[in-house]
Coordinates of C-alpha atoms and ligand atoms in Angstrom, one line a residue:
X23 CA 145.3 -41.2 38.9
X24 CA 147.7 -43.0 41.4
X25 CA 150.5 -45.5 40.8
X26 CA 151.8 -47.6 43.1
X27 CA 155.0 -45.3 43.5
X28 CA 152.9 -42.1 43.7
X29 CA 150.7 -43.6 46.2
X30 CA 153.6 -44.4 48.3
X31 CA 155.0 -40.8 47.7
X32 CA 151.9 -39.3 48.9
X33 CA 152.1 -41.5 52.2
X34 CA 155.7 -40.5 52.8
X35 CA 154.7 -37.0 52.4
X36 CA 151.5 -37.3 54.5
X37 CA 153.3 -38.7 57.5
X38 CA 155.5 -35.4 57.1
X39 CA 158.6 -36.4 55.1
X40 CA 160.0 -33.6 53.3
X41 CA 162.7 -35.6 51.7
X42 CA 163.6 -39.1 51.0
X43 CA 167.2 -40.8 50.4
X44 CA 168.3 -42.7 47.5
X45 CA 170.8 -44.7 45.5
X46 CA 169.3 -45.5 42.0
X47 CA 169.7 -49.1 40.5
X48 CA 167.7 -50.6 37.5
X49 CA 165.2 -52.2 39.9
X50 CA 164.3 -48.6 41.2
X51 CA 164.2 -46.4 38.6
X52 CA 160.7 -46.2 37.7
X53 CA 160.1 -46.1 41.3
X54 CA 162.4 -43.3 41.9
X55 CA 160.7 -41.4 38.8
X56 CA 157.2 -41.9 40.5
X57 CA 158.6 -40.4 44.2
X58 CA 159.7 -37.7 41.9
X59 CA 156.2 -36.5 40.8
X60 CA 155.4 -35.6 44.2
X61 CA 156.5 -32.0 44.6
X62 CA 156.3 -32.0 48.2
X63 CA 159.3 -34.2 48.9
X64 CA 163.1 -33.9 47.5
X65 CA 165.0 -36.8 46.3
X66 CA 168.3 -36.9 48.2
X67 CA 171.0 -39.0 46.8
X68 CA 173.7 -40.9 48.7
X69 CA 177.2 -42.3 48.0
X70 CA 176.2 -45.9 48.7
X71 CA 173.5 -47.9 50.5
X72 CA 175.1 -48.1 53.8
X73 CA 175.1 -44.3 54.1
X74 CA 171.8 -44.0 52.4
X75 CA 170.3 -46.1 55.4
X76 CA 172.2 -44.1 58.0
X77 CA 171.3 -40.8 56.3
X78 CA 167.8 -41.9 56.6
X79 CA 168.4 -42.9 60.2
X80 CA 169.8 -39.4 61.0
X81 CA 167.0 -37.9 59.3
X82 CA 164.5 -39.8 61.5
X83 CA 166.3 -38.6 64.4
X84 CA 165.6 -35.0 63.5
X85 CA 162.6 -35.5 61.9
X86 CA 160.5 -38.6 63.4
X87 CA 160.5 -40.7 60.6
X88 CA 162.8 -41.4 57.2
X89 CA 162.7 -43.4 54.2
X90 CA 165.8 -45.1 52.1
X91 CA 165.0 -46.2 48.4
X92 CA 167.5 -48.8 47.4
X93 CA 167.8 -51.5 44.5
X94 CA 167.8 -55.1 45.1
X95 CA 170.4 -57.2 46.9
X96 CA 173.3 -55.3 46.0
X97 CA 171.8 -52.1 47.6
X98 CA 169.4 -53.6 50.3
X99 CA 172.0 -55.9 51.6
X100 CA 174.3 -53.1 52.6
X101 CA 171.5 -50.7 53.9
X102 CA 170.3 -53.8 56.0
X103 CA 173.2 -52.9 58.4
X104 CA 171.7 -49.4 58.8
X105 CA 168.4 -50.7 59.2
X106 CA 169.8 -53.0 62.0
X107 CA 171.0 -49.9 63.6
X108 CA 167.4 -48.2 63.2
X109 CA 166.0 -51.2 65.0
X110 CA 168.4 -51.2 68.0
X111 CA 168.1 -47.1 68.1
X112 CA 163.9 -47.1 67.8
X113 CA 163.9 -45.3 64.7
X114 CA 161.4 -45.8 62.1
X115 CA 163.1 -45.8 59.1
X116 CA 161.1 -47.2 55.9
X117 CA 163.7 -49.3 53.7
X118 CA 162.1 -49.4 50.1
X119 CA 163.8 -51.8 47.7
X120 CA 163.2 -52.3 44.1
X121 CA 162.8 -56.0 43.2
X122 CA 162.4 -58.1 39.8
X123 CA 159.8 -57.8 37.6
X124 CA 156.9 -59.6 38.9
X125 CA 156.6 -62.0 36.0
X126 CA 160.2 -63.4 36.6
X127 CA 159.1 -64.4 40.2
X128 CA 157.5 -67.7 39.4
X129 CA 159.7 -68.5 36.3
X130 CA 163.2 -70.4 36.1
X131 CA 164.7 -67.1 34.7
X132 CA 168.3 -66.3 36.4
X133 CA 168.3 -62.4 37.2
X134 CA 171.2 -60.1 38.0
X135 CA 171.7 -58.6 41.3
X136 CA 170.6 -62.0 43.0
X137 CA 172.3 -64.8 44.3
X138 CA 172.2 -66.8 40.8
X139 CA 169.5 -69.0 41.9
X140 CA 165.6 -69.1 41.4
X141 CA 164.9 -67.9 45.1
X142 CA 164.0 -64.1 45.0
X143 CA 162.6 -64.4 48.7
X144 CA 165.9 -64.5 50.6
X145 CA 165.9 -60.7 50.9
X146 CA 162.6 -60.1 52.4
X147 CA 163.1 -63.1 54.9
X148 CA 166.3 -61.5 56.0
X149 CA 164.3 -58.2 56.2
X150 CA 161.9 -59.8 58.6
X151 CA 164.6 -60.3 61.2
X152 CA 165.8 -56.5 61.2
X153 CA 162.1 -54.8 60.8
X154 CA 158.9 -54.5 62.4
X155 CA 156.9 -55.2 59.3
X156 CA 158.2 -56.3 55.7
X157 CA 156.0 -56.3 52.8
X158 CA 156.7 -57.3 49.2
X159 CA 154.2 -55.8 46.4
X160 CA 154.2 -57.8 43.4
X161 CA 150.7 -56.5 42.0
X162 CA 149.3 -52.9 42.4
X163 CA 145.6 -54.4 44.0
X164 CA 147.1 -55.0 47.4
X165 CA 149.7 -52.4 47.4
X166 CA 147.8 -49.7 49.4
X167 CA 147.0 -52.1 52.3
X168 CA 150.8 -53.3 52.3
X169 CA 152.3 -49.9 52.2
X170 CA 150.0 -48.6 54.9
X171 CA 150.3 -51.6 57.2
X172 CA 154.5 -51.1 56.9
X173 CA 154.2 -47.6 57.5
X174 CA 151.7 -47.5 60.4
X175 CA 153.5 -50.5 62.2
X176 CA 157.0 -48.7 61.9
X177 CA 155.4 -45.5 63.2
X178 CA 153.8 -47.0 66.0
X179 CA 156.4 -49.6 67.0
X180 CA 159.3 -46.8 66.2
X181 CA 161.2 -49.4 64.3
X182 CA 162.4 -49.8 60.8
X183 CA 159.9 -51.4 58.1
X184 CA 160.7 -52.9 54.7
X185 CA 158.9 -52.5 51.5
X186 CA 159.9 -54.5 48.6
X187 CA 158.3 -53.4 45.1
X188 CA 158.5 -55.5 41.7
X189 CA 160.1 -53.0 39.2
X190 CA 157.2 -53.2 36.8
X191 CA 154.8 -52.4 39.6
X192 CA 156.1 -49.0 40.8
X193 CA 154.2 -47.2 37.8
X194 CA 150.8 -49.5 37.8
X195 CA 147.9 -47.8 38.5
X196 CA 146.7 -47.9 42.0
X197 CA 143.9 -46.9 44.1
X198 CA 144.0 -43.1 45.7
X199 CA 145.2 -43.0 49.3
X200 CA 142.5 -42.6 52.0
X201 CA 142.7 -40.6 55.0
X202 CA 145.9 -40.4 56.5
X203 CA 144.7 -41.0 60.3
X204 CA 144.4 -44.6 59.1
X205 CA 148.2 -44.7 59.4
X206 CA 149.0 -42.3 61.7
X207 CA 146.4 -42.6 64.6
X208 CA 147.8 -44.9 67.6
X209 CA 146.1 -47.4 69.7
X210 CA 145.1 -45.7 72.9
X211 CA 146.3 -47.1 76.3
X212 CA 144.0 -49.6 78.0
X213 CA 142.3 -47.3 80.7
X214 CA 142.0 -49.5 83.3
X215 CA 145.5 -50.8 83.2
X216 CA 146.6 -47.4 82.9
X217 CA 144.7 -46.3 86.3
X218 CA 146.1 -49.7 88.2
X219 CA 149.7 -48.9 87.0
X220 CA 149.3 -45.1 88.1
X221 CA 147.8 -46.3 91.4
X222 CA 150.6 -49.1 91.9
X223 CA 153.5 -46.6 91.1
X224 CA 152.1 -44.0 93.3
X225 CA 152.1 -46.5 96.0
X226 CA 155.5 -47.7 95.3
X227 CA 157.0 -44.1 95.7
X228 CA 154.7 -43.4 98.7
X229 CA 156.6 -46.0 100.5
X230 CA 160.0 -45.0 99.6
X231 CA 162.5 -41.9 101.0
X232 CA 164.8 -41.2 98.1
X233 CA 163.4 -41.4 94.7
X234 CA 165.3 -41.0 91.8
X235 CA 164.3 -40.5 88.2
X236 CA 166.7 -42.4 85.6
X237 CA 166.3 -41.6 82.0
X238 CA 167.2 -43.8 79.2
X239 CA 166.9 -43.8 75.2
X240 CA 163.5 -45.1 74.7
X241 CA 162.0 -42.1 76.3
X242 CA 162.3 -40.0 72.8
X243 CA 161.1 -43.0 71.0
X244 CA 158.0 -43.1 73.3
X245 CA 157.4 -39.6 72.7
X246 CA 157.3 -38.8 76.0
X247 CA 160.3 -36.3 76.9
X248 CA 157.7 -33.7 78.2
X249 CA 155.8 -35.9 80.3
X250 CA 159.1 -36.7 81.9
X251 CA 159.9 -33.3 82.9
X252 CA 156.3 -33.0 84.4
X253 CA 157.0 -36.0 86.5
X254 CA 160.3 -34.5 87.6
X255 CA 158.9 -31.4 88.6
X256 CA 156.1 -32.9 90.6
X257 CA 158.4 -35.1 92.3
X258 CA 161.4 -32.7 92.5
X259 CA 163.9 -35.6 93.0
X260 CA 167.2 -35.9 91.2
X261 CA 167.1 -36.7 87.7
X262 CA 170.0 -38.8 86.1
X263 CA 170.3 -39.4 82.5
X264 CA 172.0 -42.6 80.7
X265 CA 174.5 -41.8 78.4
X266 CA 172.4 -42.9 75.3
X267 CA 169.8 -40.4 76.5
X268 CA 171.9 -37.6 76.6
X269 CA 169.8 -34.5 76.0
X270 CA 166.5 -36.4 76.2
X271 CA 166.3 -34.4 79.5
X272 CA 167.3 -31.0 79.6
X273 CA 170.6 -30.3 81.2
X274 CA 169.5 -27.0 82.5
X275 CA 167.0 -28.5 84.3
X276 CA 167.6 -27.7 87.9
X277 CA 167.1 -31.3 89.2
X278 CA 169.2 -32.8 86.6
X279 CA 172.4 -34.6 88.1
X280 CA 174.4 -35.7 85.4
X281 CA 175.0 -38.7 83.2
X282 CA 174.7 -42.3 85.1
X283 CA 177.3 -44.6 83.5
X284 CA 178.5 -46.5 86.7
X285 CA 181.8 -45.8 87.5
X286 CA 182.4 -42.9 84.9
X287 CA 179.2 -41.3 86.0
X288 CA 179.3 -37.4 86.2
X289 CA 180.9 -36.8 89.6
X290 CA 177.9 -37.3 92.2
X291 CA 175.5 -38.8 89.9
X292 CA 176.5 -42.3 90.8
X293 CA 176.2 -41.7 94.6
X294 CA 172.8 -40.5 94.4
X295 CA 171.6 -43.1 91.9
X296 CA 173.2 -46.0 93.4
X297 CA 172.1 -44.8 97.2
X298 CA 168.5 -44.3 96.2
X299 CA 165.7 -46.6 97.6
X300 CA 163.4 -46.2 94.3
X301 CA 165.0 -46.0 91.1
X302 CA 162.3 -45.1 88.6
X303 CA 164.1 -46.1 85.2
X304 CA 162.3 -44.3 82.3
X305 CA 162.7 -45.8 78.6
X306 CA 166.3 -47.4 80.3
X307 CA 168.3 -50.0 78.3
X308 CA 170.8 -51.7 80.0
X309 CA 173.5 -53.5 78.1
X310 CA 177.2 -54.4 78.6
X311 CA 178.4 -51.1 77.8
X312 CA 175.7 -48.9 79.4
X313 CA 176.2 -50.9 82.5
X314 CA 180.1 -51.1 82.4
X315 CA 180.5 -54.2 82.0
X316 CA 177.5 -55.3 84.0
X317 CA 179.0 -53.3 87.1
X318 CA 176.1 -50.7 87.1
X319 CA 172.7 -51.9 86.8
X320 CA 169.7 -50.7 89.0
X321 CA 167.7 -53.9 90.1
X322 CA 165.8 -55.6 92.8
X323 CA 162.6 -54.2 94.7
X324 CA 163.7 -50.6 94.7
X325 CA 163.3 -50.3 90.8
X326 CA 160.4 -49.2 88.9
X327 CA 160.6 -49.7 85.0
X328 CA 158.4 -47.7 82.7
X329 CA 159.1 -48.4 79.1
X330 CA 157.3 -47.7 75.9
X331 CA 154.3 -49.7 76.3
X332 CA 155.2 -51.6 79.8
X333 CA 155.4 -50.6 83.6
X334 CA 157.0 -53.2 85.8
X335 CA 157.8 -52.9 89.7
X336 CA 158.0 -55.5 92.3
X337 CA 155.0 -57.6 92.0
X338 CA 153.4 -55.7 89.1
X339 CA 153.7 -56.1 85.3
X340 CA 151.2 -53.8 83.1
X341 CA 151.3 -53.4 79.3
X342 CA 149.3 -51.8 76.7
X343 CA 149.9 -48.5 78.4
X344 CA 151.9 -45.5 76.6
X345 CA 154.7 -44.3 78.7
X346 CA 153.7 -40.4 78.3
X347 CA 149.9 -41.4 79.5
X348 CA 151.6 -43.0 82.4
X349 CA 154.0 -40.3 83.0
X350 CA 151.7 -37.3 82.9
X351 CA 149.1 -39.6 85.1
X352 CA 151.5 -40.2 87.7
X353 CA 152.9 -36.7 88.1
X354 CA 149.4 -35.8 89.2
X355 CA 149.4 -38.6 92.1
X356 CA 152.9 -37.8 93.6
X357 CA 154.0 -35.6 96.2
X358 CA 157.4 -33.6 96.4
X359 CA 160.3 -35.8 97.3
X360 CA 163.4 -33.8 97.1
X361 CA 165.6 -35.9 99.3
X362 CA 168.0 -37.0 96.5
X363 CA 168.5 -33.2 95.6
X364 CA 169.7 -32.3 98.9
X365 CA 172.1 -35.4 99.0
X366 CA 173.4 -34.3 95.8
X367 CA 173.9 -30.7 96.9
X368 CA 176.4 -32.4 99.2
X369 CA 178.3 -34.9 97.0
X370 CA 178.1 -32.5 93.9
X371 CA 181.7 -31.2 93.0
X372 CA 182.4 -28.0 90.8
X373 CA 183.8 -28.9 87.5
X374 CA 187.6 -28.6 87.3
X375 CA 188.9 -25.1 85.7
X376 CA 190.2 -25.6 82.3
X377 CA 193.5 -23.6 81.5
X378 CA 194.1 -22.6 78.1
X379 CA 196.8 -24.1 76.3
X380 CA 199.8 -21.8 74.7
X381 CA 198.7 -21.5 71.0
X382 CA 201.8 -23.0 69.7
X383 CA 201.9 -26.1 71.9
X384 CA 200.9 -29.4 70.4
X385 CA 197.4 -30.1 70.5
X386 CA 195.8 -31.9 73.2
X387 CA 192.5 -33.8 73.8
X388 CA 191.7 -31.4 76.5
X389 CA 192.5 -28.1 74.8
X390 CA 190.4 -29.3 71.8
X391 CA 187.3 -30.0 74.5
X392 CA 187.9 -26.5 76.0
X393 CA 188.1 -24.9 72.7
X394 CA 184.7 -26.4 71.4
X395 CA 182.7 -25.9 74.4
X396 CA 181.4 -22.6 73.6
X397 CA 180.3 -23.6 70.1
X398 CA 177.7 -26.0 71.7
X399 CA 174.5 -23.6 71.7
X400 CA 171.0 -23.8 72.3
X401 CA 170.6 -24.7 68.4
X402 CA 173.3 -27.2 68.2
X403 CA 173.0 -30.8 67.6
X404 CA 176.1 -32.6 68.7
X405 CA 176.6 -36.2 67.1
X406 CA 179.2 -38.6 69.0
X407 CA 180.7 -41.2 67.2
X408 CA 181.4 -44.6 68.6
X409 CA 185.0 -44.5 70.0
X410 CA 186.7 -41.8 72.4
X411 CA 184.2 -39.1 70.9
X412 CA 181.6 -41.1 73.1
X413 CA 183.5 -39.9 76.2
X414 CA 184.5 -36.6 75.1
X415 CA 180.6 -36.0 74.0
X416 CA 179.7 -36.8 77.4
X417 CA 181.7 -34.0 79.1
X418 CA 180.1 -31.4 76.9
X419 CA 177.5 -29.4 78.8
X420 CA 174.3 -28.7 77.1
X421 CA 172.6 -25.6 77.2
X422 CA 168.7 -25.6 76.8
X423 CA 167.7 -26.8 73.5
X424 CA 171.0 -28.5 72.7
X425 CA 170.5 -31.9 71.3
X426 CA 172.7 -34.8 71.2
X427 CA 172.8 -37.8 69.3
X428 CA 174.6 -41.0 69.9
X429 CA 174.4 -44.6 68.3
X430 CA 175.0 -46.5 71.5
X431 CA 173.0 -49.8 71.0
X432 CA 174.2 -50.4 67.4
X433 CA 177.5 -48.8 67.9
X434 CA 178.4 -49.2 64.1
X435 CA 181.6 -46.9 63.3
X436 CA 180.9 -44.5 60.6
X437 CA 177.8 -43.7 61.6
X438 CA 177.9 -40.4 62.2
X439 CA 179.1 -39.0 58.8
X440 CA 175.7 -40.1 57.0
X441 CA 173.3 -39.5 60.2
X442 CA 174.7 -36.0 60.7
X443 CA 174.4 -35.4 56.8
X444 CA 170.6 -36.9 57.0
X445 CA 169.9 -34.8 60.2
X446 CA 171.2 -31.5 58.7
X447 CA 168.8 -32.4 55.7
X448 CA 166.1 -32.9 58.2
X449 CA 166.9 -30.0 60.5
X450 CA 168.5 -27.1 58.4
X451 CA 168.0 -24.7 61.3
X452 CA 170.1 -26.5 63.6
X453 CA 174.0 -26.4 64.0
X454 CA 175.1 -29.7 63.4
X455 CA 178.8 -30.7 64.6
X456 CA 180.2 -34.2 64.5
X457 CA 183.0 -35.7 66.7
X458 CA 184.3 -38.7 65.1
X459 CA 187.6 -40.6 65.2
X460 CA 190.2 -41.1 62.5
X461 CA 189.2 -45.0 62.2
X462 CA 185.3 -44.2 62.1
X463 CA 185.8 -41.8 59.7
X464 CA 187.2 -44.0 57.2
X465 CA 184.2 -46.1 56.7
X466 CA 181.7 -43.6 55.4
X467 CA 183.9 -40.4 54.4
X468 CA 182.1 -40.3 51.0
X469 CA 179.5 -38.7 52.5
X470 CA 181.1 -35.5 53.2
X471 CA 180.8 -35.0 49.5
X472 CA 177.0 -35.2 49.6
X473 CA 177.2 -32.5 52.5
X474 CA 179.3 -30.4 50.0
X475 CA 176.4 -31.2 47.3
X476 CA 173.9 -30.1 49.5
X477 CA 175.8 -27.1 50.7
X478 CA 175.1 -28.4 54.6
X479 CA 177.4 -26.4 57.1
X480 CA 178.2 -29.5 59.2
X481 CA 181.3 -29.0 61.4
X482 CA 183.3 -32.2 61.4
X483 CA 185.9 -32.4 64.3
X484 CA 187.9 -35.5 63.3
X485 CA 190.2 -36.8 66.2
X486 CA 193.6 -38.2 64.2
X487 CA 194.8 -40.1 67.3
X488 CA 196.3 -42.8 64.5
X489 CA 194.5 -45.8 65.5
X490 CA 191.1 -47.3 67.3
X491 CA 191.9 -45.9 70.5
X492 CA 188.8 -47.5 72.1
X493 CA 189.7 -50.9 71.0
X494 CA 193.3 -50.1 72.4
X495 CA 191.9 -49.6 75.7
X496 CA 189.6 -52.6 75.4
X497 CA 192.1 -55.0 74.0
X498 CA 194.9 -53.8 72.0
X499 CA 197.0 -55.2 68.9
X500 CA 198.4 -54.3 65.6
X501 CA 194.9 -54.8 64.3
X502 CA 194.3 -51.1 66.2
X503 CA 196.5 -49.3 64.0
X504 CA 194.9 -47.3 61.1
X505 CA 196.4 -46.3 57.7
X506 CA 196.9 -42.6 58.1
X507 CA 195.0 -40.4 55.6
X508 CA 195.4 -36.9 54.6
X509 CA 191.8 -35.8 56.1
X510 CA 192.0 -32.4 55.5
X511 CA 193.1 -32.7 51.9
X512 CA 190.1 -35.0 51.3
X513 CA 187.9 -31.8 51.2
X514 CA 189.6 -30.6 47.9
X515 CA 189.2 -33.9 46.3
X516 CA 185.4 -34.0 47.3
X517 CA 184.8 -30.1 46.4
X518 CA 186.2 -30.7 42.7
X519 CA 185.3 -27.8 40.6
X520 CA 182.1 -26.3 42.4
X521 CA 182.2 -27.5 46.1
X522 CA 182.4 -25.1 48.9
X523 CA 183.7 -27.4 51.9
X524 CA 186.7 -26.3 53.8
X525 CA 189.4 -28.5 55.5
X526 CA 191.7 -27.8 58.0
X527 CA 194.5 -29.7 59.8
X528 CA 195.0 -28.5 63.5
X529 CA 198.4 -29.5 65.0
X530 CA 198.3 -26.9 67.9
X531 CA 195.4 -24.7 69.7
X532 CA 196.3 -22.0 67.4
X533 CA 195.5 -23.6 64.5
X534 CA 192.3 -25.0 65.8
X535 CA 191.1 -21.5 67.0
X536 CA 191.6 -20.5 63.6
X537 CA 190.1 -23.1 61.8
X538 CA 187.1 -23.0 64.3
X539 CA 186.3 -19.3 63.3
X540 CA 186.4 -20.1 59.7
X541 CA 184.0 -23.2 60.2
X542 CA 181.6 -20.8 62.2
X543 CA 181.6 -18.2 58.8
X544 CA 181.3 -21.0 56.5
X545 CA 177.7 -21.4 55.7
X546 CA 178.0 -23.0 52.2
X547 CA 179.3 -26.3 52.8
X548 CA 180.9 -28.5 55.7
X549 CA 184.1 -27.8 57.4
X550 CA 186.3 -30.9 58.5
X551 CA 188.8 -29.8 61.3
X552 CA 191.3 -32.9 61.6
X553 CA 192.5 -32.5 65.2
X554 CA 196.0 -34.0 65.5
X555 CA 196.6 -35.5 69.1
X556 CA 198.9 -38.2 70.5
X557 CA 197.7 -42.2 70.0
X558 CA 197.2 -42.4 73.9
X559 CA 195.8 -38.8 74.3
X560 CA 192.3 -40.3 75.5
X561 CA 189.8 -39.5 78.2
X562 CA 190.3 -41.2 81.6
X563 CA 186.8 -42.3 81.3
X564 CA 187.6 -44.5 78.4
X565 CA 190.3 -46.3 80.2
X566 CA 188.3 -47.0 83.2
X567 CA 185.4 -47.9 81.1
X568 CA 187.5 -50.1 78.8
X569 CA 189.0 -52.0 81.2
X570 CA 185.7 -53.2 83.1
X571 CA 184.2 -53.9 79.5
X572 CA 187.3 -55.9 78.7
X573 CA 187.0 -57.8 81.8
X574 CA 183.1 -58.7 81.2
X575 CA 184.2 -59.7 77.3
X576 CA 186.8 -62.1 79.1
X577 CA 184.7 -63.8 81.5
X578 CA 185.7 -67.4 80.9
X579 CA 182.9 -70.1 79.8
X580 CA 180.9 -71.2 82.7
X581 CA 181.3 -74.8 83.2
X582 CA 178.4 -77.1 81.9
Ligands
LIG606 C1 181.3 -51.4 61.6 C2 182.1 -51.5 63.0 N1 183.3 -52.3 62.6 C3 183.8 -52.4 63.9 C4 183.5 -52.1 65.0 C5 184.5 -52.2 66.1 N2 185.0 -50.6 66.7 C6 184.6 -49.9 67.7 S1 185.2 -48.6 68.0 C7 186.3 -49.0 66.8 C8 187.6 -48.0 66.9 C9 187.2 -46.4 66.6 O1 188.4 -45.8 66.3 P1 188.4 -44.3 66.1 O2 187.2 -43.9 65.2 O3 189.6 -44.0 65.6 O4 188.0 -44.0 67.6 P2 189.0 -43.5 69.0 O5 188.7 -44.4 69.7 O6 190.5 -43.6 68.2 O7 188.8 -42.1 69.2 C10 186.2 -50.4 66.4 C11 187.1 -50.8 65.0 C12 182.4 -51.3 65.0 N3 182.0 -50.7 66.1 N4 181.6 -50.9 63.9
LIG607 MG1 191.2 -43.0 66.6

């Protein structure tokens, strides 16, 4: 016997979810009970719905998809911010919201957790803008079809979907789920279009001397990481990666030339990309930040763009083909073209030698970076928060297997605390390290308590530079100052009587080294290391990038 809630649970479990995230509310309590009847999935609780959404977003990064269950309006509207993030970052997160009793929908009743009007549709209407599928279930009869449609569309589009379930319908009897293949099987590439696109791309490359591959963040969403390596191997050319796609192409691959990010690229990478006569952009996303205020955007007839389901180049535009099919087929049609690797070997520079600071000397960002480098091993995932952590993160070399997570399109400060929590739930065998600024941490700090509750050994490096330094570099004012907290002391508060989190404040390199040792040995909870540095001790990349972005932001209105 299935109910609407247990049907949903079965489908979530069938698509591979071992957990779902939740904040309780009276419109969801019965639904949560129903989800709990599925013994293949655990319910993980969050401190608030924004964090619940971001926890699911992080879980989807580790696990391919995720679900967050929240109550009507007071919960869902908070979660919407994170769902917008999942949309921007191409992550299939299912937001499930409890809703008023179906008998109330057509009445003149006023209900709690609503606007105090008779309109109960506003939440669904809002959800439609930030998801690829939004359904409302107020009768059990059509629930299977609606649930399957929402999940299938989210998985296929790699975008979030929204399912609203009236609170009295969650336990209503419902049909049994059919084979899961109806939900997870994807539309094939159109074979004729695929052939034509591959032929056109092979021709495009044949006429060029210096091809280069540029990898973007949508590569993972397309599930085409392996196929990008295949094409790189066939071409033998240089491969640069955009910041938002760091780790999506292995940094220990012999053709990896670094991060392409305009003026602040890895030394040598910009010269190779800008000097190429054929940039193959794979899953790239160019916005004001990634182009450094529109100063670095490959375009023109020398650019071929291969996206999740579309391939474009001068004179051609093909759709309904999967990126991985395209890349794989193209690999078999190209010859070795290593001119950009030869060029790179000429322009590349050796990284500067980093010298250890005296253990008692005041902590600097450079010393901190030097000390954390060895922590990044094959089984590590680094989370880099919006702020100078982005630029510090870029400076970390990733050994094979290491992963890097960044939320560059949405850029919500505070994302990395709940997202690393959700990721650690989804990937318990990985070492999760989060780099986060003091300002960002203050938005979502509560989720450290959930890391403690779940005994997750996440290591948080909290860079306390006493302000919104990234904003200082874009445009300064009194609004960039942050009230200081006793960040390390927070862990004691969150531990209460049973937690095993550890909190440290490092004012110098010696204290940092000691704290790192304890963090590596603490397997029963998170370790937060507050690294106290000067307010203006930031990366040169942040300054260079900030000035160009500020210039782009500050363009005067064009005359009409
Ligand atoms: C939710 C949200 N609010 C505001 C911003 C604007 N913002 C971007 S970065 C930033 C400051 C980050 O400061 P901090 O975390 O201390 O990092 P730092 O640059 O100092 O390393 C702010 C306020 C944002 N990105 N997201
Ligand atoms: Mg700061």
